[in-house]
mmCIF file of C-alpha atoms and ligand atoms in Angstrom:
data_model
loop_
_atom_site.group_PDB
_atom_site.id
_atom_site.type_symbol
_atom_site.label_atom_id
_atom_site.label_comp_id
_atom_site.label_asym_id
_atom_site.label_seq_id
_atom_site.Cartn_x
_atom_site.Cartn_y
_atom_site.Cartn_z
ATOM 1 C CA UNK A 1 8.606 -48.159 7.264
ATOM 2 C CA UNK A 2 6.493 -46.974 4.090
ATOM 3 C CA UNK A 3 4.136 -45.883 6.420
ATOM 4 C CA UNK A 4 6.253 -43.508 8.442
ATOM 5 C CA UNK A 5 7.659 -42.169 5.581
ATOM 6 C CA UNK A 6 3.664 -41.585 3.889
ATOM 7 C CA UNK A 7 2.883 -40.008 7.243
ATOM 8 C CA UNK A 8 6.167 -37.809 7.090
ATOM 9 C CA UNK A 9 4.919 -36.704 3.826
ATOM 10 C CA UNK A 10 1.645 -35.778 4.604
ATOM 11 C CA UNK A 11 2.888 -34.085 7.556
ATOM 12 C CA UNK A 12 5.566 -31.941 5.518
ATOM 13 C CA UNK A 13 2.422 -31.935 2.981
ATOM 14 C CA UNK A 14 0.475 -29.870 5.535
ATOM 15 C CA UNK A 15 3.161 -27.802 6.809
ATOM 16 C CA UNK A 16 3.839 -26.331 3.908
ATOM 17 C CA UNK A 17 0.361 -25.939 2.857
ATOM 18 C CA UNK A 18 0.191 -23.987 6.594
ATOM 19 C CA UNK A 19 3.672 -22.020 5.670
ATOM 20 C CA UNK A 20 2.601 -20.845 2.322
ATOM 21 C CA UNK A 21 -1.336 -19.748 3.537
ATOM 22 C CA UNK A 22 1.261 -17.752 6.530
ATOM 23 C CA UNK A 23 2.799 -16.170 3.563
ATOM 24 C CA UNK A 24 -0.213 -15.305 2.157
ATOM 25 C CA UNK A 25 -1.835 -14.105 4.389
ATOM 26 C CA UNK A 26 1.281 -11.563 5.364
ATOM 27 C CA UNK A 27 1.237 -10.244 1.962
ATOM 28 C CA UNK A 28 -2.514 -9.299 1.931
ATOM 29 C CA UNK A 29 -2.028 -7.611 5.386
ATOM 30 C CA UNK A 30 0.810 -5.567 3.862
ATOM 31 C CA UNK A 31 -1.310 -4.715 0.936
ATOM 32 C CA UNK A 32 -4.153 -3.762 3.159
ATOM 33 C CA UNK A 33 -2.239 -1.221 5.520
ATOM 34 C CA UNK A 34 -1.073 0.496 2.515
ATOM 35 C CA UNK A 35 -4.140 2.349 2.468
ATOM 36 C CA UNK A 36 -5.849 1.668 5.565
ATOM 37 C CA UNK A 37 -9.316 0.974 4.114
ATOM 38 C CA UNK A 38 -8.588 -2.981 4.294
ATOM 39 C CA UNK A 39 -7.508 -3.188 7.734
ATOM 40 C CA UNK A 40 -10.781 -0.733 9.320
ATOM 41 C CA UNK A 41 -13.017 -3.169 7.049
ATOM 42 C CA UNK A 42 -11.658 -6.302 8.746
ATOM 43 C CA UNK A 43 -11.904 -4.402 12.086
ATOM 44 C CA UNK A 44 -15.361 -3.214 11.788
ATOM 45 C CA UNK A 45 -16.323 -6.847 10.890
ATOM 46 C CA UNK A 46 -15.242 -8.314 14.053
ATOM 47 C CA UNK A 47 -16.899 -5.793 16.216
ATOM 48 C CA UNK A 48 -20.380 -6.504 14.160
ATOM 49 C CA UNK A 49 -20.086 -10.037 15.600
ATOM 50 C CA UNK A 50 -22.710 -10.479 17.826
ATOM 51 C CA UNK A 51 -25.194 -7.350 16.892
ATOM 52 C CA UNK A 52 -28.044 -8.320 14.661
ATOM 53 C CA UNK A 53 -27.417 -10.977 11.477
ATOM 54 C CA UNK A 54 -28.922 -7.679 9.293
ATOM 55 C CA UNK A 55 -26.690 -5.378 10.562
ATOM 56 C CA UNK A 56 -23.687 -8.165 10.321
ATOM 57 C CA UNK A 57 -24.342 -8.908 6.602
ATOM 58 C CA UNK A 58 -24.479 -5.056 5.552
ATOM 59 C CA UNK A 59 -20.886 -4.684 7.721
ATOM 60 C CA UNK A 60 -19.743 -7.366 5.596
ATOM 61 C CA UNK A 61 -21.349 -6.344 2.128
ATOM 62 C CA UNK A 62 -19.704 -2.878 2.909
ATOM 63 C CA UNK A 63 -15.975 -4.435 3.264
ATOM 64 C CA UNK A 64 -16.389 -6.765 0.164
ATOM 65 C CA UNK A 65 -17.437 -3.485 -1.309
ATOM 66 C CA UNK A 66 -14.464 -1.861 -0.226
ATOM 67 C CA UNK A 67 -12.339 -5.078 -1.510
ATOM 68 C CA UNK A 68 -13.643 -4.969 -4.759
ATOM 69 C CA UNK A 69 -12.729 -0.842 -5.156
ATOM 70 C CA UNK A 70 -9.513 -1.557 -3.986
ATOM 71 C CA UNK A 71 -8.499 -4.464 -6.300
ATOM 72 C CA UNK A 72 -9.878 -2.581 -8.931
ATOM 73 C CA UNK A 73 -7.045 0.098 -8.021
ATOM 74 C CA UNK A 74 -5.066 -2.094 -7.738
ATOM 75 C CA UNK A 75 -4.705 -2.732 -11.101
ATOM 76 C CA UNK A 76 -4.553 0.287 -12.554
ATOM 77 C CA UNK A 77 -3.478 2.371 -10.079
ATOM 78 C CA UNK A 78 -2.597 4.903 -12.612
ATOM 79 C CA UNK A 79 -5.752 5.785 -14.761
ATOM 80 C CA UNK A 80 -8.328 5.542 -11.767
ATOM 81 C CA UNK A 81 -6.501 8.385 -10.057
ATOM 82 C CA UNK A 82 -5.464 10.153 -13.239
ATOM 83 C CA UNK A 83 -1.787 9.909 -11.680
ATOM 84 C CA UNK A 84 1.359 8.452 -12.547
ATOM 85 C CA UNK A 85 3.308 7.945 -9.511
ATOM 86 C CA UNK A 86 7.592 7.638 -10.226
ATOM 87 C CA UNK A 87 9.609 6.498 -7.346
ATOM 88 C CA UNK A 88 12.967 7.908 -7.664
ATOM 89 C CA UNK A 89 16.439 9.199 -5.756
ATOM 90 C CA UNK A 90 17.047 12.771 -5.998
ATOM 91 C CA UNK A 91 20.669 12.860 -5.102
ATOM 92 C CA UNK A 92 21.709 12.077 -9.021
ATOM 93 C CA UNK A 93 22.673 14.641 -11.077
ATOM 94 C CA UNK A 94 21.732 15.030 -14.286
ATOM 95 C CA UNK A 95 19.142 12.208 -14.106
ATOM 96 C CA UNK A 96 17.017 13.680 -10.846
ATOM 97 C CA UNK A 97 18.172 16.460 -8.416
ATOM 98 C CA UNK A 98 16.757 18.740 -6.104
ATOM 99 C CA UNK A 99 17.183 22.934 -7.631
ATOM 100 C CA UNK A 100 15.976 24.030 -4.600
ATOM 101 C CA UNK A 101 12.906 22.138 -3.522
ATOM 102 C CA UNK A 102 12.472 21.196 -6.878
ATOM 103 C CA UNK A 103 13.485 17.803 -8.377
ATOM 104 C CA UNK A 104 14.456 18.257 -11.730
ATOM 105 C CA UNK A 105 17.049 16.529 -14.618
ATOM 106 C CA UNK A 106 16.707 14.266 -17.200
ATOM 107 C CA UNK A 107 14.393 11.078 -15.614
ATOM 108 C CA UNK A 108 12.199 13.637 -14.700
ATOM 109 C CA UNK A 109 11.479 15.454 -17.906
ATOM 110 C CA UNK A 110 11.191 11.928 -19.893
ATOM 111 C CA UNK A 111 8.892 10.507 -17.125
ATOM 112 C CA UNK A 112 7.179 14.054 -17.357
ATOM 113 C CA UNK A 113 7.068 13.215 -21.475
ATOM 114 C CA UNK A 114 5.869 9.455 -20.833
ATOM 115 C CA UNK A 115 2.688 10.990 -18.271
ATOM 116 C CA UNK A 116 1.790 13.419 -21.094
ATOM 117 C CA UNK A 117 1.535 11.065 -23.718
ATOM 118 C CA UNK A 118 -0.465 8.811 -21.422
ATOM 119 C CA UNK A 119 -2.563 11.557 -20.195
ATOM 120 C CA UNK A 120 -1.510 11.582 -16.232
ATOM 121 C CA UNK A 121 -0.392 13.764 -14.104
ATOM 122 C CA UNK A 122 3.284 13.197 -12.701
ATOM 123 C CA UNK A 123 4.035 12.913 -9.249
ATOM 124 C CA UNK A 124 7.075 12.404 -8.053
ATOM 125 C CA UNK A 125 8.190 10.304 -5.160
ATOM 126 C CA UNK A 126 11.778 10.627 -3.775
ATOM 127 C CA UNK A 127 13.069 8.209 -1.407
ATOM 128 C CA UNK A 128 16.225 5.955 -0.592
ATOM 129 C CA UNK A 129 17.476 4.422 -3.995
ATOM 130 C CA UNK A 130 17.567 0.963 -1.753
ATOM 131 C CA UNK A 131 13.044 1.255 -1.551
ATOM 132 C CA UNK A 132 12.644 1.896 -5.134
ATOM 133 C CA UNK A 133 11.787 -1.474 -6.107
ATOM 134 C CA UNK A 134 9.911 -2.613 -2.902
ATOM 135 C CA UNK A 135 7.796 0.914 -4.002
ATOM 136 C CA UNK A 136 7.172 -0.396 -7.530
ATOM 137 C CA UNK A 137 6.442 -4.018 -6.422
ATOM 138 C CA UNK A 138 4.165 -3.093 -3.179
ATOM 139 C CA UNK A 139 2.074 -0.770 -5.690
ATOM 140 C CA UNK A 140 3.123 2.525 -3.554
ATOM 141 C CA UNK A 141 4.299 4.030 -6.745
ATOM 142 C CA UNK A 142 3.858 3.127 -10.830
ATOM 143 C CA UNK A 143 7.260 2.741 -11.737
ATOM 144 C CA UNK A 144 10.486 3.139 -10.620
ATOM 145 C CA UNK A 145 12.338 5.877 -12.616
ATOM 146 C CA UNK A 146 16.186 6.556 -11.396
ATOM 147 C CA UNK A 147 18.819 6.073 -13.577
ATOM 148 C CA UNK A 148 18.092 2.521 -12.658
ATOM 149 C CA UNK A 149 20.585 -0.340 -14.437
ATOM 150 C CA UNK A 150 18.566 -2.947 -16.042
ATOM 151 C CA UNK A 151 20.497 -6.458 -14.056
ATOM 152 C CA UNK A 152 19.290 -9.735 -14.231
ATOM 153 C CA UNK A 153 19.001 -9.982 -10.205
ATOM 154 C CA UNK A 154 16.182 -6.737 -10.864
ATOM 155 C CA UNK A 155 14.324 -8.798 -13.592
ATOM 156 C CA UNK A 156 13.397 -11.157 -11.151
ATOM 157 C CA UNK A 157 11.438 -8.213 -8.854
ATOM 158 C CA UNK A 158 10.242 -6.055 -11.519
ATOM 159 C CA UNK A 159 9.920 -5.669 -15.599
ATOM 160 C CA UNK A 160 12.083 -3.320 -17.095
ATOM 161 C CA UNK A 161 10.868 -0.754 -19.838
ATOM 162 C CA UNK A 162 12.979 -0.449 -23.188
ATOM 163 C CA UNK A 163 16.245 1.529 -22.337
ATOM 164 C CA UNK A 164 16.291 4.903 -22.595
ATOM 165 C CA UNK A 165 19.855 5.821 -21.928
ATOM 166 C CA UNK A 166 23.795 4.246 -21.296
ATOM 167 C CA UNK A 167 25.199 4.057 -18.237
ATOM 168 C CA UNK A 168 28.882 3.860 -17.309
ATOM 169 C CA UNK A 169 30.386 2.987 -14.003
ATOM 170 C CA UNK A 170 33.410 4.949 -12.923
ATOM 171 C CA UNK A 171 35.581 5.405 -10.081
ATOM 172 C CA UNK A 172 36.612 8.451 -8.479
ATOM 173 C CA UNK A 173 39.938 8.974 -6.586
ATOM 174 C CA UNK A 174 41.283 12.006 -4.731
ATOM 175 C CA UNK A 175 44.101 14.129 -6.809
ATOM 176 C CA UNK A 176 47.820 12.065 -6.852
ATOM 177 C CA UNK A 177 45.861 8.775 -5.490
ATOM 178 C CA UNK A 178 47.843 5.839 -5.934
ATOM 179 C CA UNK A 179 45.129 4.430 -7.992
ATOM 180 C CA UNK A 180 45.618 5.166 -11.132
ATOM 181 C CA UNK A 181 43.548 2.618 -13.571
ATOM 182 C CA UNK A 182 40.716 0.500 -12.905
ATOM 183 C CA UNK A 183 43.336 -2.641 -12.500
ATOM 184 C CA UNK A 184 44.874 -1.183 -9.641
ATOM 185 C CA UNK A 185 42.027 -2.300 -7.840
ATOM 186 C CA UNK A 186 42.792 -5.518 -8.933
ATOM 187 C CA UNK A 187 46.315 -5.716 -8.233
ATOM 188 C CA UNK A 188 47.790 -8.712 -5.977
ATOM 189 C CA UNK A 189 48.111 -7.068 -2.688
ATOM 190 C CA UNK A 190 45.633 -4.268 -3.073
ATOM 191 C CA UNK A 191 43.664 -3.536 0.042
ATOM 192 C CA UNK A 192 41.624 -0.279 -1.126
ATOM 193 C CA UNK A 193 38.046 1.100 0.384
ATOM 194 C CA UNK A 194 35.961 1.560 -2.473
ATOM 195 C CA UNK A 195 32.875 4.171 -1.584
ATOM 196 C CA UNK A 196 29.451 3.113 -3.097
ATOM 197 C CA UNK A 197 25.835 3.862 -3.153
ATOM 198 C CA UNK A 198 23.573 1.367 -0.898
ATOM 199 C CA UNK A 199 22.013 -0.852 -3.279
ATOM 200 C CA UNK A 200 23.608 0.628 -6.451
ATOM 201 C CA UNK A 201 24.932 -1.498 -9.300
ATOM 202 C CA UNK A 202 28.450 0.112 -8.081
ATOM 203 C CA UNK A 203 27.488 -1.363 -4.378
ATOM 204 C CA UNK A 204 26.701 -5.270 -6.169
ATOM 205 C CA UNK A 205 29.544 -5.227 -8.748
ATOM 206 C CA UNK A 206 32.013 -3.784 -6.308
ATOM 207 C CA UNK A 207 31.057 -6.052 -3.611
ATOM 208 C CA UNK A 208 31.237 -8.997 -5.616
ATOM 209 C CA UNK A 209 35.247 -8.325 -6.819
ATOM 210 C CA UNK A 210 36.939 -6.808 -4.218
ATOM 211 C CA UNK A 211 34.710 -8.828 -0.955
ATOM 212 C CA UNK A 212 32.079 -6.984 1.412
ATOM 213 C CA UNK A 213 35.069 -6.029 4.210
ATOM 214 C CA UNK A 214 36.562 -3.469 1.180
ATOM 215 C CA UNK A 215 33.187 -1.838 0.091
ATOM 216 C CA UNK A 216 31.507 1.273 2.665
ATOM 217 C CA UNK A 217 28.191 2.292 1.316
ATOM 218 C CA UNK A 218 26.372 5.595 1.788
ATOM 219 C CA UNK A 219 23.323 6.897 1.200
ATOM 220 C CA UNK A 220 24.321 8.801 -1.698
ATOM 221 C CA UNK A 221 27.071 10.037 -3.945
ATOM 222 C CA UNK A 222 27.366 13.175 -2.129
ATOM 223 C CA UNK A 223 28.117 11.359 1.025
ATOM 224 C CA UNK A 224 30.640 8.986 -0.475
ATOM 225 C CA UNK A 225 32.411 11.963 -2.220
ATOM 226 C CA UNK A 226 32.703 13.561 1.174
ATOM 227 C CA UNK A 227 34.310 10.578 3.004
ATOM 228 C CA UNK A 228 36.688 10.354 0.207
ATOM 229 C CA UNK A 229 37.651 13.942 0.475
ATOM 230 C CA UNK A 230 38.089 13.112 4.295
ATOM 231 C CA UNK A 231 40.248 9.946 3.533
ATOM 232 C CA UNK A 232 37.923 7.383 5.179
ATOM 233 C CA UNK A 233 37.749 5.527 1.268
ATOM 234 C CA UNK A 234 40.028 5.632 -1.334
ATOM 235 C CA UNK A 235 38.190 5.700 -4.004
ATOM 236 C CA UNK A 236 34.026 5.925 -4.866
ATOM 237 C CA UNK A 237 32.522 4.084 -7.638
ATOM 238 C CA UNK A 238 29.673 5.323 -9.095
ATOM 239 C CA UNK A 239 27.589 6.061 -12.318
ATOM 240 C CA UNK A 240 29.752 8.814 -14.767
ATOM 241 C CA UNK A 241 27.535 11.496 -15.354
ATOM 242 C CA UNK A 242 26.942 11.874 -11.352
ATOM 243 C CA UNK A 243 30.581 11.130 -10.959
ATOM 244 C CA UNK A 244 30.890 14.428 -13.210
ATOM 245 C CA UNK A 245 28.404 16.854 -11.107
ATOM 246 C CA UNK A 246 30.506 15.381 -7.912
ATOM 247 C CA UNK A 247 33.729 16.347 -9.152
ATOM 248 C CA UNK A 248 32.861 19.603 -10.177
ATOM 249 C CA UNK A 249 30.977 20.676 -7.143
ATOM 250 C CA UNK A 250 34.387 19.220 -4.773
ATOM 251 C CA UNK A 251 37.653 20.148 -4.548
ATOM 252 C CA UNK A 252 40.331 18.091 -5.359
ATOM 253 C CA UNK A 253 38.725 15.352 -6.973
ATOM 254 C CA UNK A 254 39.432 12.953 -10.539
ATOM 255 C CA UNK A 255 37.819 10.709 -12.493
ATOM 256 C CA UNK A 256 39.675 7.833 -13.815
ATOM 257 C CA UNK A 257 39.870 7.512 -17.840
ATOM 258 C CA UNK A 258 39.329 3.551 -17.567
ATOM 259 C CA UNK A 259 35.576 2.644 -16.417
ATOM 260 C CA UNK A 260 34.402 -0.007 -14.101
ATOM 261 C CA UNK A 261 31.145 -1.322 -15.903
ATOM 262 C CA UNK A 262 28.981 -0.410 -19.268
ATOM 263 C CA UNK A 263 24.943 -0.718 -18.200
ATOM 264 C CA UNK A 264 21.753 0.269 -19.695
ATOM 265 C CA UNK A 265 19.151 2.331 -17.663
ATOM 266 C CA UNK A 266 15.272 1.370 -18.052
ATOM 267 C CA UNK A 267 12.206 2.583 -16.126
ATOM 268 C CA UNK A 268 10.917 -0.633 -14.111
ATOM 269 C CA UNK A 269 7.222 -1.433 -13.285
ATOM 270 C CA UNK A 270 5.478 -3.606 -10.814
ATOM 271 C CA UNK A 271 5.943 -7.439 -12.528
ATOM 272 C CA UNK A 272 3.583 -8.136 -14.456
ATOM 273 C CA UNK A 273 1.659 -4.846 -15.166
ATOM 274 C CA UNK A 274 1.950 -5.515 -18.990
ATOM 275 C CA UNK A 275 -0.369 -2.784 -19.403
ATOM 276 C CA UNK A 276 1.378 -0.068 -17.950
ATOM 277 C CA UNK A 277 4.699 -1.433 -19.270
ATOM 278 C CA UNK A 278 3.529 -1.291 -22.510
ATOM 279 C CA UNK A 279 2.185 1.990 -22.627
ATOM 280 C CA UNK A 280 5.562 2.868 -21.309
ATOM 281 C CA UNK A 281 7.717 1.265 -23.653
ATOM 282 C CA UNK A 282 5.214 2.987 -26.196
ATOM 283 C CA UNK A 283 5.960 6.516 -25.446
ATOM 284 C CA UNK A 284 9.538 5.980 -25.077
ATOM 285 C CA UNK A 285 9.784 4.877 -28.720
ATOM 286 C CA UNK A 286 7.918 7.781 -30.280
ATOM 287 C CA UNK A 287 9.997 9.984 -27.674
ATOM 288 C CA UNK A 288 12.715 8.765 -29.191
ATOM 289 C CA UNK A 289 11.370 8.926 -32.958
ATOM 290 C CA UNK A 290 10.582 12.473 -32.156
ATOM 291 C CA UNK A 291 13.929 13.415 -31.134
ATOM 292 C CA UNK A 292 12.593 14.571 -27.846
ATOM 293 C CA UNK A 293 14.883 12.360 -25.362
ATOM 294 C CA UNK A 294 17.728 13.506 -27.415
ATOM 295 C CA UNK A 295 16.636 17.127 -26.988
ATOM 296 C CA UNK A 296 16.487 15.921 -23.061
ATOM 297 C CA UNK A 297 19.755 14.807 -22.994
ATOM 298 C CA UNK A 298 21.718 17.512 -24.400
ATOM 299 C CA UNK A 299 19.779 20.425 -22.044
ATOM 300 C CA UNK A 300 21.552 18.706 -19.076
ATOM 301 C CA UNK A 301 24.631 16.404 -20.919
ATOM 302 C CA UNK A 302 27.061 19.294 -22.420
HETATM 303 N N1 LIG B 401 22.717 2.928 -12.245
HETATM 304 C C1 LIG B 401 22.924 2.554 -10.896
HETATM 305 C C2 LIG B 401 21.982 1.451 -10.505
HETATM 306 O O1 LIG B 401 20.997 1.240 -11.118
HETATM 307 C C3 LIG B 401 22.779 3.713 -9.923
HETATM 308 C C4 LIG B 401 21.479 4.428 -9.952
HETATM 309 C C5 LIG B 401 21.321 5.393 -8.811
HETATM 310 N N2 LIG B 401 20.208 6.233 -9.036
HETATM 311 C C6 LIG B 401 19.805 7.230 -8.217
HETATM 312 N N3 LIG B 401 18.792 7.934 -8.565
HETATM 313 N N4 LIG B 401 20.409 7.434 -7.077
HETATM 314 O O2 LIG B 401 22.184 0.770 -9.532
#
């Protein structure tokens, strides 16, 4: 009997050990095709198989050439290409949103603040809110800049940089709705569609009280503002200073005095990259000493 269960073990033993070098090896593949250079190494490799040892071992001192570059970047992505790369969600107003083909508002002029003091160029990156972190984590961009809430659930993807601003959740109902407070939501009985974000703190928190069969999420605010106004939700929950821009760009629109949730916003980096994080959290204190995020603010916060 001890037997079996030894040999069980040591064959669980080896699965795993084969499970974990799958995993592995999946995540170096999805590093590699991130640039490309990886994956043509690897190929030209196999196709040197058979040709002359000589020309074999210069194939293969060329990839682990081309290895060594590329973990090199990938550790400081940022100062080997003199560019800071934020990932962000341009549908946001005042944090980031497009003036014509622009993307402008208040993420974007303290991210442009936090690449001056660290002597990088800014690019910007917009994209679904939902593939901000996977961006940050896969190394496809620097940091993650959005008007992003710091949650515990994050924190276990990426590091968060010192908070740079409040955020409040609030909900926003069509003129005369019958909800009128945050605990109407609540009430026993109360069978409301509540408009969110994909992937938002509204989206988690909302999802979480009221169940998933109550909560419709959209791309962005603009889109959930427009199914309220077509009375497909009844309300849309969502982060207050957007919640202002929607209201006053559509008709017939309120936002409730009570608030859903109080959050703080922070920049997040890939986990780990101490260095960058640092240098980060850096410039967003002497921003701050210098009265320059508060100059920030008030251009776009009236
Ligand atoms: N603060 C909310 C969150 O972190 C919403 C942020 C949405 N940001 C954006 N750029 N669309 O989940």
């Amino acid at each position: 009997m001890k037997k079996i269960l030894a040999l069980l073990a040591a064959a669980a033993l080896v699965a795993t050990t084969f499970a974990f070098a799958g995993c592995e090896k999946k995540v170096e593949d999805a590093d590699a095709n991130v640039d490309g250079e990886a994956v043509e190494g690897e190929v030209e490799g196999e196709v040197a198989e058979g040709e002359d040892k000589e020309a074999v071992e210069d194939e293969e001192n060329a990839a682990t050439e081309d290895e060594k570059e590329e973990e090199k970047e990938d550790e400081t992505v940022a100062e080997d290409e003199g560019k800071l790369v934020m990932a962000t969600n341009a549908y946001f107003q005042p944090y980031e949103y497009f003036e014509g083909d622009k993307i402008v508002g208040i993420d974007v002029e303290i991210a442009e603040a936090i690449a001056e003091k660290l002597g990088l160029e800014l690019v910007i990156d917009d994209m679904e809110f939902n593939s901000i972190i996977a961006a940050v984590q896969s190394g496809a961009a620097d940091m993650g800049v959005a008007g992003m809430t710091v949650t515990e659930e994050r924190l276990e993807s990426v590091d968060f940089s010192y908070s740079y601003a409040n955020g409040v959740q609030s909900i926003i109902v069509a003129e005369g709705s019958a909800i009128t407070t945050v605990d109407d939501l609540y009430a026993e009985g109360a069978d409301y569609q509540v408009g969110v974000q994909l992937a938002t703190t509204g989206d988690i928190y909302s999802t979480d009280d009221f169940g998933e069969e109550n909560v419709t999420r959209y791309s962005n605010g603009s889109e959930a503002v427009l199914a309220l106004q077509g009375g497909d939700i009844d309300c849309v929950i969502i982060d207050n200073e957007p919640a202002k821009a929607l209201v006053a760009a559509n008709e017939g629109l309120v936002i409730l005095e009570t608030s859903y949730a109080d959050e703080d916003y922070a920049i997040c980096v890939k986990k780990g990259n101490t260095e960058l994080l640092d240098k980060i959290n850096v410039a967003i204190e002497e921003l701050t000493a210098e009265g320059k995020i508060e100059e920030i603010v008030a251009k776009y916060i009236k």
